[in-house]
GROMACS .gro file of N, CA, C and O in nm:
model
  324
    1UNK      N    1  -0.362  -1.149  -0.761
    1UNK     CA    2  -0.484  -1.219  -0.725
    1UNK      C    3  -0.468  -1.369  -0.747
    1UNK      O    4  -0.507  -1.448  -0.662
    2UNK      N    5  -0.412  -1.408  -0.861
    2UNK     CA    6  -0.392  -1.550  -0.890
    2UNK      C    7  -0.294  -1.616  -0.793
    2UNK      O    8  -0.301  -1.736  -0.771
    3UNK      N    9  -0.204  -1.536  -0.736
    3UNK     CA   10  -0.106  -1.589  -0.641
    3UNK      C   11  -0.159  -1.588  -0.498
    3UNK      O   12  -0.089  -1.629  -0.406
    4UNK      N   13  -0.280  -1.540  -0.478
    4UNK     CA   14  -0.339  -1.544  -0.345
    4UNK      C   15  -0.327  -1.416  -0.265
    4UNK      O   16  -0.343  -1.416  -0.144
    5UNK      N   17  -0.298  -1.305  -0.332
    5UNK     CA   18  -0.293  -1.177  -0.260
    5UNK      C   19  -0.339  -1.065  -0.352
    5UNK      O   20  -0.347  -1.081  -0.473
    6UNK      N   21  -0.372  -0.953  -0.290
    6UNK     CA   22  -0.409  -0.834  -0.366
    6UNK      C   23  -0.325  -0.716  -0.316
    6UNK      O   24  -0.277  -0.716  -0.204
    7UNK      N   25  -0.311  -0.617  -0.402
    7UNK     CA   26  -0.240  -0.494  -0.368
    7UNK      C   27  -0.338  -0.380  -0.383
    7UNK      O   28  -0.406  -0.368  -0.484
    8UNK      N   29  -0.344  -0.296  -0.281
    8UNK     CA   30  -0.432  -0.179  -0.282
    8UNK      C   31  -0.347  -0.058  -0.246
    8UNK      O   32  -0.272  -0.061  -0.149
    9UNK      N   33  -0.359   0.047  -0.323
    9UNK     CA   34  -0.292   0.173  -0.290
    9UNK      C   35  -0.391   0.262  -0.216
    9UNK      O   36  -0.509   0.269  -0.251
   10UNK      N   37  -0.342   0.329  -0.114
   10UNK     CA   38  -0.425   0.422  -0.037
   10UNK      C   39  -0.362   0.560  -0.049
   10UNK      O   40  -0.247   0.579  -0.013
   11UNK      N   41  -0.439   0.654  -0.102
   11UNK     CA   42  -0.391   0.790  -0.119
   11UNK      C   43  -0.441   0.876  -0.004
   11UNK      O   44  -0.560   0.879   0.026
   12UNK      N   45  -0.350   0.949   0.056
   12UNK     CA   46  -0.385   1.035   0.168
   12UNK      C   47  -0.369   1.183   0.136
   12UNK      O   48  -0.441   1.265   0.189
   13UNK      N   49  -0.279   1.215   0.046
   13UNK     CA   50  -0.240   1.356   0.031
   13UNK      C   51  -0.298   1.428  -0.089
   13UNK      O   52  -0.312   1.549  -0.086
   14UNK      N   53  -0.327   1.358  -0.195
   14UNK     CA   54  -0.370   1.424  -0.318
   14UNK      C   55  -0.518   1.400  -0.344
   14UNK      O   56  -0.576   1.305  -0.296
   15UNK      N   57  -0.576   1.485  -0.428
   15UNK     CA   58  -0.716   1.469  -0.466
   15UNK      C   59  -0.728   1.362  -0.574
   15UNK      O   60  -0.631   1.330  -0.643
   16UNK      N   61  -0.846   1.307  -0.588
   16UNK     CA   62  -0.872   1.207  -0.691
   16UNK      C   63  -0.843   1.264  -0.830
   16UNK      O   64  -0.798   1.192  -0.919
   17UNK      N   65  -0.867   1.393  -0.850
   17UNK     CA   66  -0.840   1.458  -0.978
   17UNK      C   67  -0.693   1.454  -1.015
   17UNK      O   68  -0.657   1.452  -1.133
   18UNK      N   69  -0.605   1.456  -0.916
   18UNK     CA   70  -0.461   1.449  -0.942
   18UNK      C   71  -0.413   1.305  -0.951
   18UNK      O   72  -0.322   1.274  -1.027
   19UNK      N   73  -0.472   1.218  -0.873
   19UNK     CA   74  -0.426   1.079  -0.867
   19UNK      C   75  -0.458   1.003  -0.995
   19UNK      O   76  -0.376   0.927  -1.045
   20UNK      N   77  -0.577   1.023  -1.049
   20UNK     CA   78  -0.618   0.945  -1.167
   20UNK      C   79  -0.522   0.963  -1.284
   20UNK      O   80  -0.474   0.863  -1.339
   21UNK      N   81  -0.488   1.086  -1.327
   21UNK     CA   82  -0.393   1.099  -1.439
   21UNK      C   83  -0.254   1.043  -1.406
   21UNK      O   84  -0.188   0.985  -1.492
   22UNK      N   85  -0.212   1.059  -1.282
   22UNK     CA   86  -0.083   1.006  -1.238
   22UNK      C   87  -0.081   0.854  -1.251
   22UNK      O   88   0.013   0.796  -1.307
   23UNK      N   89  -0.185   0.788  -1.203
   23UNK     CA   90  -0.195   0.642  -1.210
   23UNK      C   91  -0.201   0.595  -1.354
   23UNK      O   92  -0.137   0.495  -1.391
   24UNK      N   93  -0.274   0.666  -1.437
   24UNK     CA   94  -0.284   0.629  -1.579
   24UNK      C   95  -0.149   0.645  -1.648
   24UNK      O   96  -0.109   0.560  -1.728
   25UNK      N   97  -0.078   0.752  -1.617
   25UNK     CA   98   0.053   0.777  -1.677
   25UNK      C   99   0.151   0.664  -1.643
   25UNK      O  100   0.232   0.622  -1.726
   26UNK      N  101   0.144   0.614  -1.519
   26UNK     CA  102   0.233   0.507  -1.476
   26UNK      C  103   0.180   0.368  -1.513
   26UNK      O  104   0.249   0.269  -1.490
   27UNK      N  105   0.059   0.362  -1.566
   27UNK     CA  106   0.002   0.233  -1.602
   27UNK      C  107  -0.036   0.149  -1.482
   27UNK      O  108  -0.030   0.027  -1.487
   28UNK      N  109  -0.073   0.215  -1.373
   28UNK     CA  110  -0.110   0.143  -1.251
   28UNK      C  111  -0.245   0.076  -1.268
   28UNK      O  112  -0.343   0.141  -1.300
   29UNK      N  113  -0.249  -0.056  -1.246
   29UNK     CA  114  -0.373  -0.131  -1.262
   29UNK      C  115  -0.437  -0.163  -1.127
   29UNK      O  116  -0.546  -0.216  -1.123
   30UNK      N  117  -0.369  -0.132  -1.019
   30UNK     CA  118  -0.422  -0.166  -0.888
   30UNK      C  119  -0.524  -0.062  -0.842
   30UNK      O  120  -0.520   0.053  -0.884
   31UNK      N  121  -0.617  -0.105  -0.756
   31UNK     CA  122  -0.715  -0.008  -0.706
   31UNK      C  123  -0.649   0.096  -0.615
   31UNK      O  124  -0.559   0.063  -0.538
   32UNK      N  125  -0.693   0.219  -0.629
   32UNK     CA  126  -0.643   0.328  -0.544
   32UNK      C  127  -0.763   0.385  -0.470
   32UNK      O  128  -0.859   0.432  -0.531
   33UNK      N  129  -0.758   0.376  -0.338
   33UNK     CA  130  -0.867   0.429  -0.256
   33UNK      C  131  -0.822   0.560  -0.192
   33UNK      O  132  -0.705   0.580  -0.164
   34UNK      N  133  -0.916   0.647  -0.171
   34UNK     CA  134  -0.887   0.777  -0.111
   34UNK      C  135  -0.911   0.767   0.039
   34UNK      O  136  -1.014   0.717   0.082
   35UNK      N  137  -0.815   0.815   0.118
   35UNK     CA  138  -0.827   0.812   0.263
   35UNK      C  139  -0.847   0.954   0.315
   35UNK      O  140  -0.772   1.044   0.280
   36UNK      N  141  -0.946   0.970   0.399
   36UNK     CA  142  -0.970   1.100   0.460
   36UNK      C  143  -0.889   1.117   0.589
   36UNK      O  144  -0.905   1.215   0.661
   37UNK      N  145  -0.802   1.021   0.617
   37UNK     CA  146  -0.720   1.024   0.736
   37UNK      C  147  -0.754   0.912   0.834
   37UNK      O  148  -0.674   0.880   0.922
   38UNK      N  149  -0.868   0.851   0.818
   38UNK     CA  150  -0.912   0.745   0.908
   38UNK      C  151  -0.818   0.624   0.902
   38UNK      O  152  -0.773   0.574   1.005
   39UNK      N  153  -0.786   0.578   0.782
   39UNK     CA  154  -0.696   0.463   0.767
   39UNK      C  155  -0.555   0.499   0.816
   39UNK      O  156  -0.490   0.418   0.884
   40UNK      N  157  -0.509   0.618   0.785
   40UNK     CA  158  -0.375   0.661   0.828
   40UNK      C  159  -0.366   0.661   0.980
   40UNK      O  160  -0.265   0.617   1.037
   41UNK      N  161  -0.470   0.707   1.046
   41UNK     CA  162  -0.470   0.705   1.193
   41UNK      C  163  -0.478   0.562   1.245
   41UNK      O  164  -0.405   0.526   1.339
   42UNK      N  165  -0.562   0.480   1.186
   42UNK     CA  166  -0.578   0.341   1.232
   42UNK      C  167  -0.448   0.262   1.219
   42UNK      O  168  -0.415   0.181   1.306
   43UNK      N  169  -0.373   0.287   1.112
   43UNK     CA  170  -0.247   0.216   1.089
   43UNK      C  171  -0.126   0.295   1.139
   43UNK      O  172  -0.012   0.254   1.119
   44UNK      N  173  -0.150   0.407   1.204
   44UNK     CA  174  -0.046   0.491   1.262
   44UNK      C  175   0.061   0.529   1.159
   44UNK      O  176   0.180   0.517   1.183
   45UNK      N  177   0.015   0.575   1.044
   45UNK     CA  178   0.107   0.616   0.937
   45UNK      C  179   0.168   0.751   0.974
   45UNK      O  180   0.097   0.848   0.997
   46UNK      N  181   0.300   0.753   0.981
   46UNK     CA  182   0.373   0.876   1.013
   46UNK      C  183   0.467   0.916   0.901
   46UNK      O  184   0.515   1.028   0.896
   47UNK      N  185   0.498   0.821   0.814
   47UNK     CA  186   0.592   0.842   0.704
   47UNK      C  187   0.523   0.804   0.574
   47UNK      O  188   0.451   0.704   0.569
   48UNK      N  189   0.545   0.882   0.470
   48UNK     CA  190   0.490   0.850   0.339
   48UNK      C  191   0.606   0.827   0.244
   48UNK      O  192   0.699   0.908   0.243
   49UNK      N  193   0.607   0.724   0.165
   49UNK     CA  194   0.507   0.618   0.165
   49UNK      C  195   0.531   0.518   0.277
   49UNK      O  196   0.644   0.502   0.325
   50UNK      N  197   0.427   0.450   0.317
   50UNK     CA  198   0.432   0.339   0.412
   50UNK      C  199   0.362   0.221   0.348
   50UNK      O  200   0.260   0.238   0.282
   51UNK      N  201   0.417   0.103   0.367
   51UNK     CA  202   0.358  -0.018   0.309
   51UNK      C  203   0.332  -0.119   0.419
   51UNK      O  204   0.413  -0.135   0.511
   52UNK      N  205   0.220  -0.187   0.407
   52UNK     CA  206   0.181  -0.287   0.505
   52UNK      C  207   0.153  -0.418   0.433
   52UNK      O  208   0.084  -0.420   0.332
   53UNK      N  209   0.207  -0.525   0.485
   53UNK     CA  210   0.181  -0.659   0.434
   53UNK      C  211   0.091  -0.725   0.537
   53UNK      O  212   0.129  -0.742   0.653
   54UNK      N  213  -0.029  -0.760   0.494
   54UNK     CA  214  -0.131  -0.811   0.584
   54UNK      C  215  -0.164  -0.954   0.546
   54UNK      O  216  -0.193  -0.983   0.430
   55UNK      N  217  -0.161  -1.045   0.646
   55UNK     CA  218  -0.183  -1.186   0.616
   55UNK      C  219  -0.331  -1.217   0.598
   55UNK      O  220  -0.417  -1.129   0.608
   56UNK      N  221  -0.361  -1.341   0.570
   56UNK     CA  222  -0.498  -1.384   0.541
   56UNK      C  223  -0.592  -1.367   0.659
   56UNK      O  224  -0.714  -1.361   0.641
   57UNK      N  225  -0.537  -1.359   0.780
   57UNK     CA  226  -0.619  -1.339   0.899
   57UNK      C  227  -0.637  -1.191   0.933
   57UNK      O  228  -0.699  -1.155   1.032
   58UNK      N  229  -0.578  -1.104   0.851
   58UNK     CA  230  -0.591  -0.960   0.872
   58UNK      C  231  -0.487  -0.901   0.966
   58UNK      O  232  -0.499  -0.786   1.007
   59UNK      N  233  -0.383  -0.977   0.998
   59UNK     CA  234  -0.277  -0.928   1.087
   59UNK      C  235  -0.162  -0.873   1.004
   59UNK      O  236  -0.125  -0.930   0.900
   60UNK      N  237  -0.103  -0.765   1.051
   60UNK     CA  238   0.012  -0.705   0.983
   60UNK      C  239   0.132  -0.796   1.005
   60UNK      O  240   0.173  -0.818   1.118
   61UNK      N  241   0.187  -0.847   0.895
   61UNK     CA  242   0.304  -0.934   0.906
   61UNK      C  243   0.434  -0.854   0.887
   61UNK      O  244   0.538  -0.895   0.935
   62UNK      N  245   0.425  -0.742   0.816
   62UNK     CA  246   0.542  -0.658   0.796
   62UNK      C  247   0.496  -0.516   0.763
   62UNK      O  248   0.389  -0.496   0.708
   63UNK      N  249   0.581  -0.422   0.798
   63UNK     CA  250   0.556  -0.281   0.769
   63UNK      C  251   0.686  -0.223   0.715
   63UNK      O  252   0.793  -0.250   0.769
   64UNK      N  253   0.675  -0.144   0.609
   64UNK     CA  254   0.794  -0.083   0.551
   64UNK      C  255   0.770   0.066   0.537
   64UNK      O  256   0.668   0.108   0.483
   65UNK      N  257   0.864   0.145   0.587
   65UNK     CA  258   0.856   0.290   0.576
   65UNK      C  259   0.950   0.336   0.466
   65UNK      O  260   1.068   0.305   0.470
   66UNK      N  261   0.896   0.406   0.369
   66UNK     CA  262   0.977   0.451   0.256
   66UNK      C  263   0.945   0.374   0.130
   66UNK      O  264   0.851   0.295   0.126
   67UNK      N  265   1.025   0.395   0.029
   67UNK     CA  266   1.002   0.334  -0.101
   67UNK      C  267   1.042   0.186  -0.097
   67UNK      O  268   1.146   0.150  -0.044
   68UNK      N  269   0.955   0.103  -0.154
   68UNK     CA  270   0.982  -0.041  -0.162
   68UNK      C  271   1.055  -0.074  -0.292
   68UNK      O  272   1.021  -0.021  -0.397
   69UNK      N  273   1.153  -0.162  -0.282
   69UNK     CA  274   1.220  -0.214  -0.401
   69UNK      C  275   1.158  -0.349  -0.434
   69UNK      O  276   1.095  -0.412  -0.348
   70UNK      N  277   1.176  -0.396  -0.556
   70UNK     CA  278   1.123  -0.529  -0.589
   70UNK      C  279   1.173  -0.639  -0.494
   70UNK      O  280   1.097  -0.727  -0.455
   71UNK      N  281   1.300  -0.633  -0.453
   71UNK     CA  282   1.352  -0.737  -0.363
   71UNK      C  283   1.286  -0.730  -0.225
   71UNK      O  284   1.261  -0.833  -0.162
   72UNK      N  285   1.256  -0.610  -0.177
   72UNK     CA  286   1.186  -0.597  -0.048
   72UNK      C  287   1.043  -0.649  -0.057
   72UNK      O  288   0.992  -0.711   0.036
   73UNK      N  289   0.980  -0.625  -0.171
   73UNK     CA  290   0.844  -0.676  -0.190
   73UNK      C  291   0.847  -0.828  -0.187
   73UNK      O  292   0.768  -0.891  -0.114
   74UNK      N  293   0.937  -0.888  -0.260
   74UNK     CA  294   0.950  -1.035  -0.263
   74UNK      C  295   0.977  -1.090  -0.124
   74UNK      O  296   0.917  -1.190  -0.082
   75UNK      N  297   1.069  -1.026  -0.051
   75UNK     CA  298   1.106  -1.073   0.083
   75UNK      C  299   0.985  -1.071   0.177
   75UNK      O  300   0.965  -1.164   0.256
   76UNK      N  301   0.905  -0.966   0.170
   76UNK     CA  302   0.792  -0.952   0.261
   76UNK      C  303   0.669  -1.033   0.216
   76UNK      O  304   0.586  -1.067   0.298
   77UNK      N  305   0.660  -1.061   0.087
   77UNK     CA  306   0.548  -1.141   0.038
   77UNK      C  307   0.571  -1.291   0.061
   77UNK      O  308   0.475  -1.364   0.083
   78UNK      N  309   0.694  -1.336   0.055
   78UNK     CA  310   0.725  -1.478   0.062
   78UNK      C  311   0.658  -1.549   0.181
   78UNK      O  312   0.596  -1.654   0.162
   79UNK      N  313   0.662  -1.494   0.302
   79UNK     CA  314   0.598  -1.564   0.414
   79UNK      C  315   0.445  -1.568   0.405
   79UNK      O  316   0.383  -1.650   0.472
   80UNK      N  317   0.388  -1.485   0.322
   80UNK     CA  318   0.241  -1.478   0.311
   80UNK      C  319   0.184  -1.571   0.206
   80UNK      O  320   0.064  -1.595   0.203
   81UNK      N  321   0.269  -1.621   0.119
   81UNK     CA  322   0.219  -1.704   0.009
   81UNK      C  323   0.217  -1.851   0.043
   81UNK      O  324   0.279  -1.904   0.121
   0.00000   0.00000   0.00000
């Protein structure tokens, strides 16, 4: 937030009852929203996990299919900051 961006996790497959303990165990501080499939369809998610980097105007600047590494996060965030 202080750097000018936010991270939101969107859960599509598990119930909130399963996600909450998992997030707590991992110490996740980011908001996790539950998707009933609407967001997945809107963003054409076909692979899990999928990550989207969205600029200040709401346009997708990058999309990554699969697990993100710290270096990939830095690479995709750099143009947005």
